[in-house]
Amino acid sequence: MEYLNAFWVGGLLCVACQLIIDFTKLTPARILTGCVVLGLILSAIGIYGPFADFAGAGATVPLPGFGHVMAQGVKEAIDKDGAIGILTGGLSSAAAGIAGAIVFSVLASLLGKSQFKK
């Protein structure tokens, strides 16, 4: 059942974002940033945590999940280190994902044939 929940929830999140791309004049960068901020806000008010527990990877892999991870990292860092955790918690909790994105994008650029769009 976990796989099914992850599949349909992740699919609905992707469909929602695609509909926003198709039917608004917002740029993809603004939509992606909005997804991260939405995940952060929903996590801060206590909604995204139970949602992520229910949907598993369907809620934690898409961009709102990145905002959730950052919010949880800030919360834990504030509890551990005090106010300095506001600055350090988000990046330390998301460091593995950020490092993975950098490593795999460099590998893709080295292995692929990159060119500028015309």
Coordinates of N, CA and C in Angstrom, one line a residue, residues 9-113:
V9 N 0.1 10.0 -4.9 CA 0.3 11.3 -4.3 C 1.3 12.1 -5.1
G10 N 2.5 11.4 -5.4 CA 3.5 12.1 -6.2 C 3.0 12.5 -7.5
G11 N 2.2 11.6 -8.1 CA 1.6 11.9 -9.4 C 0.7 13.1 -9.4
L12 N -0.1 13.2 -8.3 CA -1.0 14.4 -8.2 C -0.2 15.7 -8.0
L13 N 0.8 15.6 -7.2 CA 1.7 16.8 -7.0 C 2.3 17.3 -8.3
C14 N 2.7 16.3 -9.1 CA 3.3 16.6 -10.4 C 2.3 17.2 -11.4
V15 N 1.1 16.6 -11.4 CA 0.0 17.1 -12.2 C -0.4 18.5 -11.8
A16 N -0.5 18.8 -10.5 CA -0.8 20.1 -10.1 C 0.2 21.1 -10.6
C17 N 1.4 20.8 -10.4 CA 2.5 21.7 -10.9 C 2.4 21.9 -12.4
Q18 N 2.2 20.8 -13.2 CA 2.1 20.9 -14.6 C 0.9 21.8 -15.0
L19 N -0.2 21.7 -14.3 CA -1.4 22.5 -14.7 C -1.1 24.0 -14.4
I20 N -0.3 24.2 -13.3 CA 0.1 25.6 -13.1 C 1.0 26.1 -14.2
I21 N 1.9 25.3 -14.6 CA 2.8 25.7 -15.7 C 2.0 26.0 -17.0
D22 N 1.0 25.1 -17.3 CA 0.2 25.2 -18.5 C -0.8 26.4 -18.5
F23 N -1.4 26.7 -17.4 CA -2.5 27.6 -17.4 C -2.2 29.0 -16.7
T24 N -1.0 29.2 -16.4 CA -0.6 30.5 -15.8 C 0.6 31.1 -16.6
K25 N 0.9 32.3 -16.3 CA 2.0 32.9 -17.0 C 3.2 32.9 -16.1
L26 N 3.2 32.1 -15.0 CA 4.3 32.1 -14.1 C 5.4 31.3 -14.7
T27 N 6.7 31.7 -14.5 CA 7.8 31.0 -15.0 C 8.0 29.8 -14.2
P28 N 8.7 28.8 -14.8 CA 8.9 27.5 -14.1 C 9.8 27.8 -12.8
A29 N 10.7 28.7 -12.9 CA 11.5 29.0 -11.7 C 10.6 29.5 -10.5
R30 N 9.6 30.3 -10.8 CA 8.7 30.8 -9.7 C 7.9 29.7 -9.2
I31 N 7.4 28.8 -10.1 CA 6.6 27.7 -9.7 C 7.4 26.7 -8.8
L32 N 8.6 26.4 -9.2 CA 9.5 25.6 -8.4 C 9.8 26.2 -7.0
T33 N 10.1 27.4 -7.0 CA 10.3 28.1 -5.7 C 9.1 28.1 -4.9
G34 N 7.9 28.4 -5.5 CA 6.7 28.3 -4.8 C 6.4 27.0 -4.1
C35 N 6.7 25.9 -4.9 CA 6.5 24.5 -4.3 C 7.4 24.3 -3.1
V36 N 8.6 24.8 -3.1 CA 9.5 24.6 -1.9 C 9.0 25.4 -0.8
V37 N 8.6 26.7 -1.0 CA 8.0 27.5 0.0 C 6.7 26.9 0.6
L38 N 5.9 26.4 -0.3 CA 4.7 25.8 0.2 C 4.9 24.6 1.1
G39 N 5.9 23.7 0.7 CA 6.3 22.6 1.6 C 6.8 23.1 2.9
L40 N 7.6 24.2 2.9 CA 8.1 24.7 4.2 C 7.0 25.3 5.0
I41 N 6.1 26.0 4.5 CA 5.0 26.6 5.3 C 4.1 25.5 5.8
L42 N 3.7 24.5 5.0 CA 2.9 23.4 5.4 C 3.6 22.6 6.5
S43 N 4.9 22.4 6.4 CA 5.6 21.7 7.5 C 5.7 22.5 8.8
A44 N 5.8 23.9 8.6 CA 5.9 24.7 9.8 C 4.5 24.7 10.6
I45 N 3.4 24.6 9.9 CA 2.1 24.6 10.6 C 1.7 23.2 10.9
G46 N 2.5 22.2 10.6 CA 2.2 20.8 11.1 C 1.4 19.9 10.2
I47 N 1.2 20.4 8.9 CA 0.4 19.6 8.0 C 1.3 18.6 7.2
Y48 N 2.4 19.1 6.7 CA 3.2 18.3 5.8 C 3.8 17.0 6.4
G49 N 4.1 17.0 7.7 CA 4.7 15.9 8.4 C 3.8 14.7 8.3
P50 N 2.5 14.8 8.7 CA 1.6 13.6 8.6 C 1.4 13.2 7.1
F51 N 1.3 14.2 6.3 CA 1.2 14.0 4.8 C 2.3 13.1 4.3
A52 N 3.6 13.5 4.7 CA 4.7 12.8 4.2 C 4.8 11.4 4.8
D53 N 4.3 11.2 6.1 CA 4.2 9.9 6.7 C 3.3 9.0 5.9
F54 N 2.2 9.6 5.4 CA 1.2 8.8 4.7 C 1.7 8.4 3.3
A55 N 2.2 9.4 2.6 CA 2.6 9.3 1.2 C 4.0 8.8 1.0
G56 N 4.9 8.8 1.9 CA 6.3 8.4 1.8 C 7.0 9.2 0.7
A57 N 7.6 8.5 -0.2 CA 8.4 9.1 -1.2 C 7.6 10.0 -2.2
G58 N 6.3 9.7 -2.2 CA 5.4 10.5 -3.1 C 5.3 11.9 -2.6
A59 N 5.6 12.1 -1.3 CA 5.6 13.5 -0.8 C 6.9 14.0 -0.4
T60 N 7.9 13.2 -0.2 CA 9.2 13.7 0.2 C 10.2 13.9 -1.0
V61 N 9.9 13.2 -2.1 CA 10.8 13.4 -3.3 C 10.5 14.7 -4.1
P62 N 9.2 15.0 -4.3 CA 9.0 16.3 -5.1 C 9.4 17.5 -4.3
L63 N 9.4 18.7 -5.0 CA 10.0 19.9 -4.4 C 9.3 20.3 -3.0
P64 N 8.0 20.1 -2.8 CA 7.5 20.5 -1.5 C 8.2 19.7 -0.4
G65 N 8.7 18.5 -0.7 CA 9.4 17.7 0.3 C 10.7 18.3 0.6
F66 N 11.4 19.0 -0.3 CA 12.6 19.7 0.0 C 12.4 20.8 1.0
G67 N 11.3 21.5 0.9 CA 10.9 22.6 1.8 C 10.6 22.0 3.2
H68 N 10.0 20.8 3.2 CA 9.7 20.1 4.5 C 11.0 19.7 5.2
V69 N 12.0 19.2 4.4 CA 13.2 18.8 5.0 C 14.0 20.0 5.6
M70 N 13.9 21.1 4.9 CA 14.6 22.3 5.4 C 13.9 22.8 6.7
A71 N 12.6 22.8 6.7 CA 11.9 23.2 7.9 C 12.2 22.3 9.1
Q72 N 12.2 21.0 8.9 CA 12.5 20.1 9.9 C 14.0 20.3 10.4
G73 N 14.9 20.5 9.5 CA 16.3 20.8 9.9 C 16.4 22.0 10.7
V74 N 15.7 23.1 10.4 CA 15.7 24.3 11.2 C 15.2 24.1 12.5
K75 N 14.1 23.4 12.6 CA 13.4 23.1 13.9 C 14.4 22.3 14.8
E76 N 15.0 21.3 14.3 CA 16.0 20.5 15.1 C 17.2 21.3 15.5
A77 N 17.7 22.1 14.6 CA 18.9 22.9 14.9 C 18.6 24.0 15.9
I78 N 17.4 24.6 15.9 CA 17.0 25.5 16.9 C 16.9 24.9 18.3
D79 N 16.4 23.7 18.3 CA 16.3 22.9 19.6 C 17.7 22.6 20.1
K80 N 18.6 22.3 19.2 CA 19.9 21.9 19.6 C 20.9 23.0 19.9
D81 N 20.9 24.0 18.9 CA 21.9 25.1 19.0 C 21.4 26.5 19.3
G82 N 20.1 26.6 19.4 CA 19.5 27.9 19.7 C 19.3 28.7 18.4
A83 N 19.3 30.0 18.5 CA 19.0 30.9 17.4 C 19.9 30.7 16.2
I84 N 21.1 30.3 16.4 CA 22.0 30.1 15.2 C 21.5 29.0 14.3
G85 N 20.6 28.1 14.9 CA 20.0 27.0 14.1 C 19.1 27.5 13.0
I86 N 18.7 28.8 13.1 CA 17.8 29.4 12.0 C 18.7 29.5 10.7
L87 N 19.9 29.8 10.9 CA 20.8 29.9 9.7 C 21.4 28.6 9.2
T88 N 21.7 27.7 10.2 CA 22.4 26.5 9.8 C 21.6 25.2 9.6
G89 N 20.4 25.2 10.1 CA 19.6 24.0 10.1 C 19.1 23.5 8.8
G90 N 18.6 24.5 8.0 CA 18.0 24.1 6.7 C 19.1 23.5 5.7
L91 N 20.2 24.1 5.7 CA 21.2 23.6 4.7 C 21.9 22.3 5.2
S92 N 22.1 22.2 6.5 CA 22.7 21.0 7.0 C 21.7 19.8 6.9
S93 N 20.4 20.0 7.0 CA 19.5 18.9 6.8 C 19.3 18.5 5.3
A94 N 19.5 19.4 4.4 CA 19.4 19.2 3.0 C 20.7 19.0 2.3
A95 N 21.8 18.9 3.0 CA 23.1 18.9 2.4 C 23.3 17.7 1.5
A96 N 22.8 16.5 1.9 CA 23.0 15.3 1.1 C 22.3 15.5 -0.3
G97 N 21.1 16.0 -0.3 CA 20.4 16.2 -1.5 C 21.0 17.2 -2.4
I98 N 21.5 18.3 -1.8 CA 22.2 19.3 -2.6 C 23.5 18.8 -3.2
A99 N 24.3 18.1 -2.4 CA 25.5 17.5 -2.9 C 25.3 16.5 -4.0
G100 N 24.3 15.7 -3.8 CA 23.9 14.7 -4.9 C 23.5 15.4 -6.2
A101 N 22.7 16.5 -6.1 CA 22.3 17.2 -7.3 C 23.6 17.8 -8.0
I102 N 24.5 18.3 -7.2 CA 25.7 18.9 -7.8 C 26.6 17.8 -8.5
V103 N 26.8 16.7 -7.8 CA 27.6 15.6 -8.3 C 27.0 15.1 -9.6
F104 N 25.7 14.8 -9.5 CA 25.1 14.1 -10.7 C 25.0 15.1 -11.9
S105 N 24.8 16.4 -11.6 CA 24.7 17.4 -12.7 C 26.1 17.5 -13.4
V106 N 27.2 17.5 -12.6 CA 28.5 17.6 -13.1 C 28.8 16.3 -14.0
L107 N 28.4 15.1 -13.5 CA 28.6 13.9 -14.2 C 27.8 13.9 -15.5
A108 N 26.6 14.4 -15.5 CA 25.8 14.5 -16.7 C 26.4 15.5 -17.7
S109 N 27.0 16.6 -17.2 CA 27.6 17.5 -18.2 C 28.9 16.9 -18.8
L110 N 29.6 16.1 -18.0 CA 30.8 15.5 -18.5 C 30.5 14.4 -19.5
L111 N 29.5 13.6 -19.2 CA 29.2 12.5 -20.0 C 28.3 12.8 -21.2
G112 N 27.5 13.8 -21.1 CA 26.6 14.2 -22.2 C 27.2 15.2 -23.1
K113 N 26.5 15.5 -24.2 CA 26.9 16.5 -25.2 C 26.2 17.7 -24.9

